[in-house]
């Protein structure tokens, strides 16, 4: 099983990744979230040719697909570790999977890192730094709340009191067989 404290330490770069399939998927998810973050920043530039932005957008699609694939692998691995648990009759279905929560914790760690950097800037006024410190505190609270929710879900699942399923994302825009703008490509925009 996975514990939120260990997960947060890994996301923050304070601990190395433990061994195991779950952690391989956690690492892939976090790596792709980090790459997505960087590409999203680059895609918002206004002083570069449109071709660079298009390349950023295509990279975003690729990283997002890998991110979602990793979320599904996290859930699959966690569910394998829970297979022997006898689910209680009144067990509650969680609409959010543990993998989705881990993904959100990864994103929160990236937001915390970026917001912390804003509090250390020397080229902004004190009002900017104070506002960013408040946002940083709110992000830390949100992460702590979500971490507690993840631990609660996994503890309940280990007792058979709740469960979650793997929810496939089916990112159709990345599949040339399912995206009508790609499989019906004619070189121009359809009216």
PDB file of N, CA and C in Angstrom, residues 136-172:
ATOM      1  N   UNK A 136       0.427  30.084  -0.937  1.00  0.00           N
ATOM      2  CA  UNK A 136       1.242  28.931  -0.573  1.00  0.00           C
ATOM      3  C   UNK A 136       0.654  28.221   0.646  1.00  0.00           C
ATOM      4  N   UNK A 137       0.222  28.987   1.636  1.00  0.00           N
ATOM      5  CA  UNK A 137      -0.398  28.392   2.828  1.00  0.00           C
ATOM      6  C   UNK A 137      -1.684  27.658   2.453  1.00  0.00           C
ATOM      7  N   UNK A 138      -2.473  28.237   1.571  1.00  0.00           N
ATOM      8  CA  UNK A 138      -3.724  27.597   1.132  1.00  0.00           C
ATOM      9  C   UNK A 138      -3.424  26.309   0.373  1.00  0.00           C
ATOM     10  N   UNK A 139      -2.419  26.334  -0.493  1.00  0.00           N
ATOM     11  CA  UNK A 139      -2.043  25.125  -1.234  1.00  0.00           C
ATOM     12  C   UNK A 139      -1.574  24.029  -0.280  1.00  0.00           C
ATOM     13  N   UNK A 140      -0.801  24.400   0.725  1.00  0.00           N
ATOM     14  CA  UNK A 140      -0.327  23.411   1.708  1.00  0.00           C
ATOM     15  C   UNK A 140      -1.510  22.802   2.460  1.00  0.00           C
ATOM     16  N   UNK A 141      -2.491  23.625   2.805  1.00  0.00           N
ATOM     17  CA  UNK A 141      -3.691  23.120   3.484  1.00  0.00           C
ATOM     18  C   UNK A 141      -4.460  22.173   2.572  1.00  0.00           C
ATOM     19  N   UNK A 142      -4.620  22.548   1.307  1.00  0.00           N
ATOM     20  CA  UNK A 142      -5.329  21.695   0.356  1.00  0.00           C
ATOM     21  C   UNK A 142      -4.621  20.352   0.206  1.00  0.00           C
ATOM     22  N   UNK A 143      -3.292  20.388   0.143  1.00  0.00           N
ATOM     23  CA  UNK A 143      -2.550  19.132  -0.001  1.00  0.00           C
ATOM     24  C   UNK A 143      -2.703  18.260   1.241  1.00  0.00           C
ATOM     25  N   UNK A 144      -2.631  18.874   2.412  1.00  0.00           N
ATOM     26  CA  UNK A 144      -2.798  18.106   3.649  1.00  0.00           C
ATOM     27  C   UNK A 144      -4.192  17.471   3.708  1.00  0.00           C
ATOM     28  N   UNK A 145      -5.210  18.227   3.314  1.00  0.00           N
ATOM     29  CA  UNK A 145      -6.575  17.689   3.302  1.00  0.00           C
ATOM     30  C   UNK A 145      -6.691  16.518   2.339  1.00  0.00           C
ATOM     31  N   UNK A 146      -6.176  16.680   1.131  1.00  0.00           N
ATOM     32  CA  UNK A 146      -6.262  15.623   0.129  1.00  0.00           C
ATOM     33  C   UNK A 146      -5.456  14.395   0.562  1.00  0.00           C
ATOM     34  N   UNK A 147      -4.291  14.614   1.157  1.00  0.00           N
ATOM     35  CA  UNK A 147      -3.470  13.501   1.644  1.00  0.00           C
ATOM     36  C   UNK A 147      -4.237  12.702   2.701  1.00  0.00           C
ATOM     37  N   UNK A 148      -4.915  13.405   3.600  1.00  0.00           N
ATOM     38  CA  UNK A 148      -5.712  12.716   4.624  1.00  0.00           C
ATOM     39  C   UNK A 148      -6.846  11.931   3.979  1.00  0.00           C
ATOM     40  N   UNK A 149      -7.463  12.486   2.946  1.00  0.00           N
ATOM     41  CA  UNK A 149      -8.535  11.780   2.233  1.00  0.00           C
ATOM     42  C   UNK A 149      -8.008  10.517   1.548  1.00  0.00           C
ATOM     43  N   UNK A 150      -6.825  10.599   0.963  1.00  0.00           N
ATOM     44  CA  UNK A 150      -6.226   9.420   0.324  1.00  0.00           C
ATOM     45  C   UNK A 150      -5.958   8.342   1.365  1.00  0.00           C
ATOM     46  N   UNK A 151      -5.337   8.728   2.472  1.00  0.00           N
ATOM     47  CA  UNK A 151      -5.066   7.744   3.530  1.00  0.00           C
ATOM     48  C   UNK A 151      -6.362   7.113   4.032  1.00  0.00           C
ATOM     49  N   UNK A 152      -7.400   7.920   4.177  1.00  0.00           N
ATOM     50  CA  UNK A 152      -8.700   7.432   4.653  1.00  0.00           C
ATOM     51  C   UNK A 152      -9.303   6.435   3.653  1.00  0.00           C
ATOM     52  N   UNK A 153      -9.284   6.782   2.372  1.00  0.00           N
ATOM     53  CA  UNK A 153      -9.823   5.886   1.352  1.00  0.00           C
ATOM     54  C   UNK A 153      -9.079   4.554   1.354  1.00  0.00           C
ATOM     55  N   UNK A 154      -7.747   4.606   1.383  1.00  0.00           N
ATOM     56  CA  UNK A 154      -6.974   3.361   1.329  1.00  0.00           C
ATOM     57  C   UNK A 154      -7.162   2.530   2.597  1.00  0.00           C
ATOM     58  N   UNK A 155      -7.290   3.186   3.751  1.00  0.00           N
ATOM     59  CA  UNK A 155      -7.534   2.449   4.997  1.00  0.00           C
ATOM     60  C   UNK A 155      -8.914   1.785   4.959  1.00  0.00           C
ATOM     61  N   UNK A 156      -9.914   2.518   4.484  1.00  0.00           N
ATOM     62  CA  UNK A 156     -11.254   1.932   4.351  1.00  0.00           C
ATOM     63  C   UNK A 156     -11.243   0.772   3.363  1.00  0.00           C
ATOM     64  N   UNK A 157     -10.554   0.947   2.250  1.00  0.00           N
ATOM     65  CA  UNK A 157     -10.490  -0.118   1.241  1.00  0.00           C
ATOM     66  C   UNK A 157      -9.797  -1.354   1.812  1.00  0.00           C
ATOM     67  N   UNK A 158      -8.776  -1.151   2.623  1.00  0.00           N
ATOM     68  CA  UNK A 158      -8.061  -2.279   3.236  1.00  0.00           C
ATOM     69  C   UNK A 158      -8.936  -3.022   4.245  1.00  0.00           C
ATOM     70  N   UNK A 159      -9.957  -2.364   4.768  1.00  0.00           N
ATOM     71  CA  UNK A 159     -10.908  -3.006   5.701  1.00  0.00           C
ATOM     72  C   UNK A 159     -12.169  -3.494   4.984  1.00  0.00           C
ATOM     73  N   UNK A 160     -12.262  -3.259   3.684  1.00  0.00           N
ATOM     74  CA  UNK A 160     -13.431  -3.673   2.918  1.00  0.00           C
ATOM     75  C   UNK A 160     -14.624  -2.751   3.069  1.00  0.00           C
ATOM     76  N   UNK A 161     -14.403  -1.557   3.624  1.00  0.00           N
ATOM     77  CA  UNK A 161     -15.500  -0.613   3.866  1.00  0.00           C
ATOM     78  C   UNK A 161     -15.787   0.283   2.670  1.00  0.00           C
ATOM     79  N   UNK A 162     -14.828   0.447   1.788  1.00  0.00           N
ATOM     80  CA  UNK A 162     -15.022   1.237   0.577  1.00  0.00           C
ATOM     81  C   UNK A 162     -14.186   0.616  -0.533  1.00  0.00           C
ATOM     82  N   UNK A 163     -14.441   1.068  -1.729  1.00  0.00           N
ATOM     83  CA  UNK A 163     -13.701   0.556  -2.877  1.00  0.00           C
ATOM     84  C   UNK A 163     -13.727   1.594  -3.986  1.00  0.00           C
ATOM     85  N   UNK A 164     -12.865   1.383  -4.952  1.00  0.00           N
ATOM     86  CA  UNK A 164     -12.825   2.226  -6.142  1.00  0.00           C
ATOM     87  C   UNK A 164     -12.533   1.322  -7.320  1.00  0.00           C
ATOM     88  N   UNK A 165     -12.748   1.838  -8.493  1.00  0.00           N
ATOM     89  CA  UNK A 165     -12.528   1.084  -9.723  1.00  0.00           C
ATOM     90  C   UNK A 165     -11.520   1.836 -10.585  1.00  0.00           C
ATOM     91  N   UNK A 166     -10.989   1.147 -11.579  1.00  0.00           N
ATOM     92  CA  UNK A 166     -10.182   1.821 -12.587  1.00  0.00           C
ATOM     93  C   UNK A 166     -11.159   2.450 -13.575  1.00  0.00           C
ATOM     94  N   UNK A 167     -11.073   3.748 -13.702  1.00  0.00           N
ATOM     95  CA  UNK A 167     -11.906   4.437 -14.681  1.00  0.00           C
ATOM     96  C   UNK A 167     -11.019   4.823 -15.855  1.00  0.00           C
ATOM     97  N   UNK A 168     -11.258   4.198 -16.994  1.00  0.00           N
ATOM     98  CA  UNK A 168     -10.464   4.453 -18.200  1.00  0.00           C
ATOM     99  C   UNK A 168     -10.797   5.834 -18.749  1.00  0.00           C
ATOM    100  N   UNK A 169      -9.770   6.550 -19.162  1.00  0.00           N
ATOM    101  CA  UNK A 169      -9.957   7.916 -19.633  1.00  0.00           C
ATOM    102  C   UNK A 169     -10.379   7.986 -21.099  1.00  0.00           C
ATOM    103  N   UNK A 170      -9.935   7.050 -21.902  1.00  0.00           N
ATOM    104  CA  UNK A 170     -10.282   7.041 -23.329  1.00  0.00           C
ATOM    105  C   UNK A 170     -10.095   8.432 -23.948  1.00  0.00           C
ATOM    106  N   UNK A 171      -8.875   8.922 -23.898  1.00  0.00           N
ATOM    107  CA  UNK A 171      -8.547  10.232 -24.468  1.00  0.00           C
ATOM    108  C   UNK A 171      -8.658  10.140 -25.987  1.00  0.00           C
ATOM    109  N   UNK A 172      -9.819  10.441 -26.497  1.00  0.00           N
ATOM    110  CA  UNK A 172     -10.111  10.257 -27.922  1.00  0.00           C
ATOM    111  C   UNK A 172      -9.312  11.208 -28.804  1.00  0.00           C
TER     112      UNK A 172
END
